[in-house]
Amino acid sequence: MNKVENFRPRIEGGVGEAIVHDSAHKHVAGRALYVDDIPEPPGTLHLALGLSARAHARIVSMDLSKVRAAAGVVAVFTHADIPGENNVGPVFKDDPLFAVDVVEYVGQAMFAVVADTRELARAAARLADISYEDRPAAITIAQAAAANLELETPQRMTLGDASAALARARHRLKGKLVMGGQDHFYLEGQVSLAVPGEDRDMLIHSSTQHPSEMQRLVAHVLNIPHNAVTIEVRRMGGGFGGKETQGALPAAAAGLAAAKLRRPVKVCLDRDDDMELTGKRHDFEIEYDVGFGDDGRLDGIETILSSRCGYSADLSLAINDRAMFHSDNAYFLNNASLLSHRRKTHTVSNTAFRGFGGPQGMMGIERVMDAIAIHLGKDPLDVRKVNLYGDAPRNVTPYHQTVEDNLAPDLIAALEKSSDYRRRRAAIVAFNANSTVTKRGIALTPVKFGISFTTTFLNQAGALVHVYTDGSVHLNHGGTEMGQGLSIKVAQVVAEEFQIDLSQVKITATTTGKVPNTSATAASAGADLNGMAAQDAARTIKKRMTALAAEKFSCAPADIVFRAGRVEGNGHAMTFAELARAAHLARVSLSSTGYYATPKIYYDRTMHRGRPFFYYAYGAAVSEVIIDTLTGENRVTRVDILHDVGKSLNPAIDLGQIEGGFIQGMGWLTTEELVFSDTGKLLTHAPSTYKIPAASDRPEIFNIALWDGQNREHTIHRSKAVGEPPLMLAISVFSALTDAVASVGDYKLMPNFDAPATPERVLFAVEDVRRRSGA
């Protein structure tokens, strides 16, 4: 114990500091370990899947004798070999590990082959002799609608009287927007390594966003208790929602083979199989009927949303719910009726993808804003601003949540000024009047995105913190790291709480053996939930240490201060490490769990009413584009973003998330096109045919700023979520392309084109506007 002397002003790496991602140096040096990099235990075997060649058919026969006889093959497994449930569906038991009598999409798993090497397993899987009896297949939304195929009854949200408002509206427009899906295209594909242990224990290294769900599903497949299965993941090479549920099949297949053979088994899907076998972002069709006044303000709107869900439910019900939740974006819909069809199709089951249905809902209302502006001859920004949420009674959503934290008007005004939007728009209009081949467009669009799982019970998290006698800290929590920077943010929270340098906090692999019953790292809630749980654990330990320090310093616990690696009180001080050692000698526990459950939220799905979101994250983007009217080629030339992350936990991570999310959204809306054949086969199943944005597609001018503010709700250090909302900022690109195409007809006709806005679609839209305008 020492007298108080000079100390460093603050710790290194605390909350609010722009700290590099904890694995950044390992990423660029190739030293970050992913599942496929883990040294394979002796005797490891490799598994490949046999996939269906039909979209919808009865399995007449399946002869696997050539598969079993192939070189290097050790075993072949079908549904008949499963000791427990033949199911990897996350909510309903409608997603078999292996098909039984019927296949329902091209690429559905039918059997697994285990061999000495990955190459031998894949070669053998192609030798199966399977006979099918084809059945009618609904590939598209239209085909599913014609066959009346739905996962559940249509769902409706209402606010006011939409039909009456439409009937009395001065202006009325009808339209339709079609949006394609999107492949996650994570750099690391689906991969699992299953290692059998004593008795029936199973350790699975899985590239998953949801370890507890993998644990549950594997346990049910193997017919063993949850405590016999441990799922571990240190990091993923990208997830974006594609590893929330989709990792269950490879994990369960590897676990089944490992349990049967009592040898380690790895499955690592190649890109083609991965893209065929796993779900995508949902395709959507949105029809609207909108009434409005001379100023563009909405009187009423009726919207019909229809999505391609695939052959099983997966997470489609919640995803389509969120599409309805975000059909308002930042706008007061006044009198609204939102009807949602969740169409069952004979394609792979679509799944979670960054935004979870929100982007599709927002695209619909942003198309409405553009259509109203063109109809009235107004700047689309003016139409958007007049429709923003405001004071009561213009602050109630279609699901009857009151918008209490509305930043949109002030944030939009700030971006409008900082981006010089009005001057640039005038210059673009002048340019287009004198340019016959190239046309430019500009748009400013907002984002209001609700933060929380809309399935209420998922809004909880746990953590485990140990303090060692040298003052170093071990941190574990239920969140998973997929490159988004969750690990470093939560470590900063713990470092801040103990007032120690970030370098003293050890980030460890997520494992169901340490923190049980966790929720997926999804819904943009990773830092909100796990940061609060880790803080709770740290505070429990800190309270014990505080009591000991008060005893040693002869003062009240309230007089003890943790500051910059030291603990002070009553004119005395010791280092954090010295106090940790003293606590151990005094038999004071230096380990604690932590827990957090999001407050205030509730939701009645039967009525589609409640408060599903704890708060909203806001943002706005101005995008400028140029198109070639002879080819349809287009390019984003400048982007200005102002985004609300509350009081940032780590500005460097947040800025990276904003930029990456925007580019991913831009890809969805411009270049990434999923094409299925008439028989249901995915034709764009490799980077040769599926075009994600390249580095050269990044706008030459890309300005990003963080909104100066903090969360009005009590979140971790008053921060806000940042994972998903930035993706929807890219809707400004689609609206800017709409603006550019509209200029071909002197801004008098609404272009008819859908997403993604590929060069072909842009060209066809240009030609359509020319034809209709007589240009």
CSV table of N, CA and C in Angstrom, one decimal, residues 1 22 87 99 120 185 234 270 323-324 380 394 417 446 471 497 553 585-586 643 646 652 661 720 728:
chain,number,residue,atom,x,y,z
A,1,MET,N,0.9,-1.2,0.0
A,1,MET,CA,0.0,0.0,0.0
A,1,MET,C,0.9,1.2,0.0
A,22,ASP,N,-9.0,-6.3,-32.8
A,22,ASP,CA,-8.0,-7.1,-32.0
A,22,ASP,C,-7.3,-8.1,-32.9
A,87,ASN,N,-33.7,-33.3,-38.0
A,87,ASN,CA,-34.1,-32.0,-38.2
A,87,ASN,C,-33.0,-31.0,-37.8
A,99,ALA,N,-32.8,-35.6,-46.6
A,99,ALA,CA,-34.1,-35.9,-47.2
A,99,ALA,C,-34.5,-37.3,-46.9
A,120,LEU,N,-11.5,-36.8,-52.0
A,120,LEU,CA,-12.0,-38.2,-52.2
A,120,LEU,C,-13.5,-38.2,-51.8
A,185,PHE,N,-22.0,-14.5,-49.2
A,185,PHE,CA,-20.6,-14.5,-49.8
A,185,PHE,C,-19.6,-14.2,-48.7
A,234,ARG,N,-13.9,-19.2,-32.2
A,234,ARG,CA,-13.1,-18.1,-31.9
A,234,ARG,C,-13.4,-16.9,-32.8
A,270,ASP,N,-17.3,-26.4,-50.3
A,270,ASP,CA,-16.7,-25.5,-51.4
A,270,ASP,C,-17.8,-24.5,-51.7
A,323,ALA,N,-39.7,-6.9,-42.0
A,323,ALA,CA,-40.0,-6.1,-43.3
A,323,ALA,C,-41.2,-5.2,-43.1
A,324,MET,N,-42.2,-5.7,-42.4
A,324,MET,CA,-43.4,-4.9,-42.1
A,324,MET,C,-43.0,-3.8,-41.1
A,380,PRO,N,-37.2,15.1,-54.5
A,380,PRO,CA,-37.5,13.9,-53.7
A,380,PRO,C,-37.2,14.2,-52.2
A,394,ARG,N,-48.0,12.7,-34.9
A,394,ARG,CA,-47.3,12.1,-36.0
A,394,ARG,C,-46.0,11.3,-35.5
A,417,LYS,N,-26.8,20.0,-45.5
A,417,LYS,CA,-25.9,21.2,-45.5
A,417,LYS,C,-24.5,20.8,-45.7
A,446,PRO,N,-33.0,8.6,-45.8
A,446,PRO,CA,-32.7,8.4,-44.3
A,446,PRO,C,-32.8,6.9,-44.0
A,471,GLY,N,-3.3,-9.4,-12.1
A,471,GLY,CA,-4.1,-8.3,-12.6
A,471,GLY,C,-4.5,-8.4,-14.0
A,497,GLU,N,-14.2,-0.6,-17.0
A,497,GLU,CA,-14.8,-0.8,-15.7
A,497,GLU,C,-13.7,-1.0,-14.6
A,553,PHE,N,-7.7,0.5,3.4
A,553,PHE,CA,-7.4,1.9,3.4
A,553,PHE,C,-8.2,2.6,4.5
A,585,LEU,N,-5.4,-13.6,-1.5
A,585,LEU,CA,-4.9,-14.0,-0.2
A,585,LEU,C,-6.0,-13.9,0.9
A,586,ALA,N,-6.9,-12.9,0.7
A,586,ALA,CA,-8.0,-12.7,1.6
A,586,ALA,C,-9.2,-13.6,1.3
A,643,HIS,N,-24.1,9.3,-39.7
A,643,HIS,CA,-24.7,8.1,-39.1
A,643,HIS,C,-24.7,8.2,-37.5
A,646,GLY,N,-24.9,6.7,-31.4
A,646,GLY,CA,-24.9,7.1,-30.0
A,646,GLY,C,-23.5,7.6,-29.6
A,652,ALA,N,-13.3,3.8,-34.6
A,652,ALA,CA,-12.6,3.1,-35.7
A,652,ALA,C,-13.4,1.9,-36.2
A,661,GLY,N,-21.0,-1.9,-44.4
A,661,GLY,CA,-22.4,-2.1,-44.6
A,661,GLY,C,-22.9,-1.4,-45.8
A,720,LYS,N,-25.0,3.1,-29.5
A,720,LYS,CA,-26.0,2.5,-30.3
A,720,LYS,C,-25.4,1.4,-31.2
A,728,MET,N,-28.7,-0.1,-45.1
A,728,MET,CA,-29.8,0.5,-45.7
A,728,MET,C,-29.5,1.9,-46.2
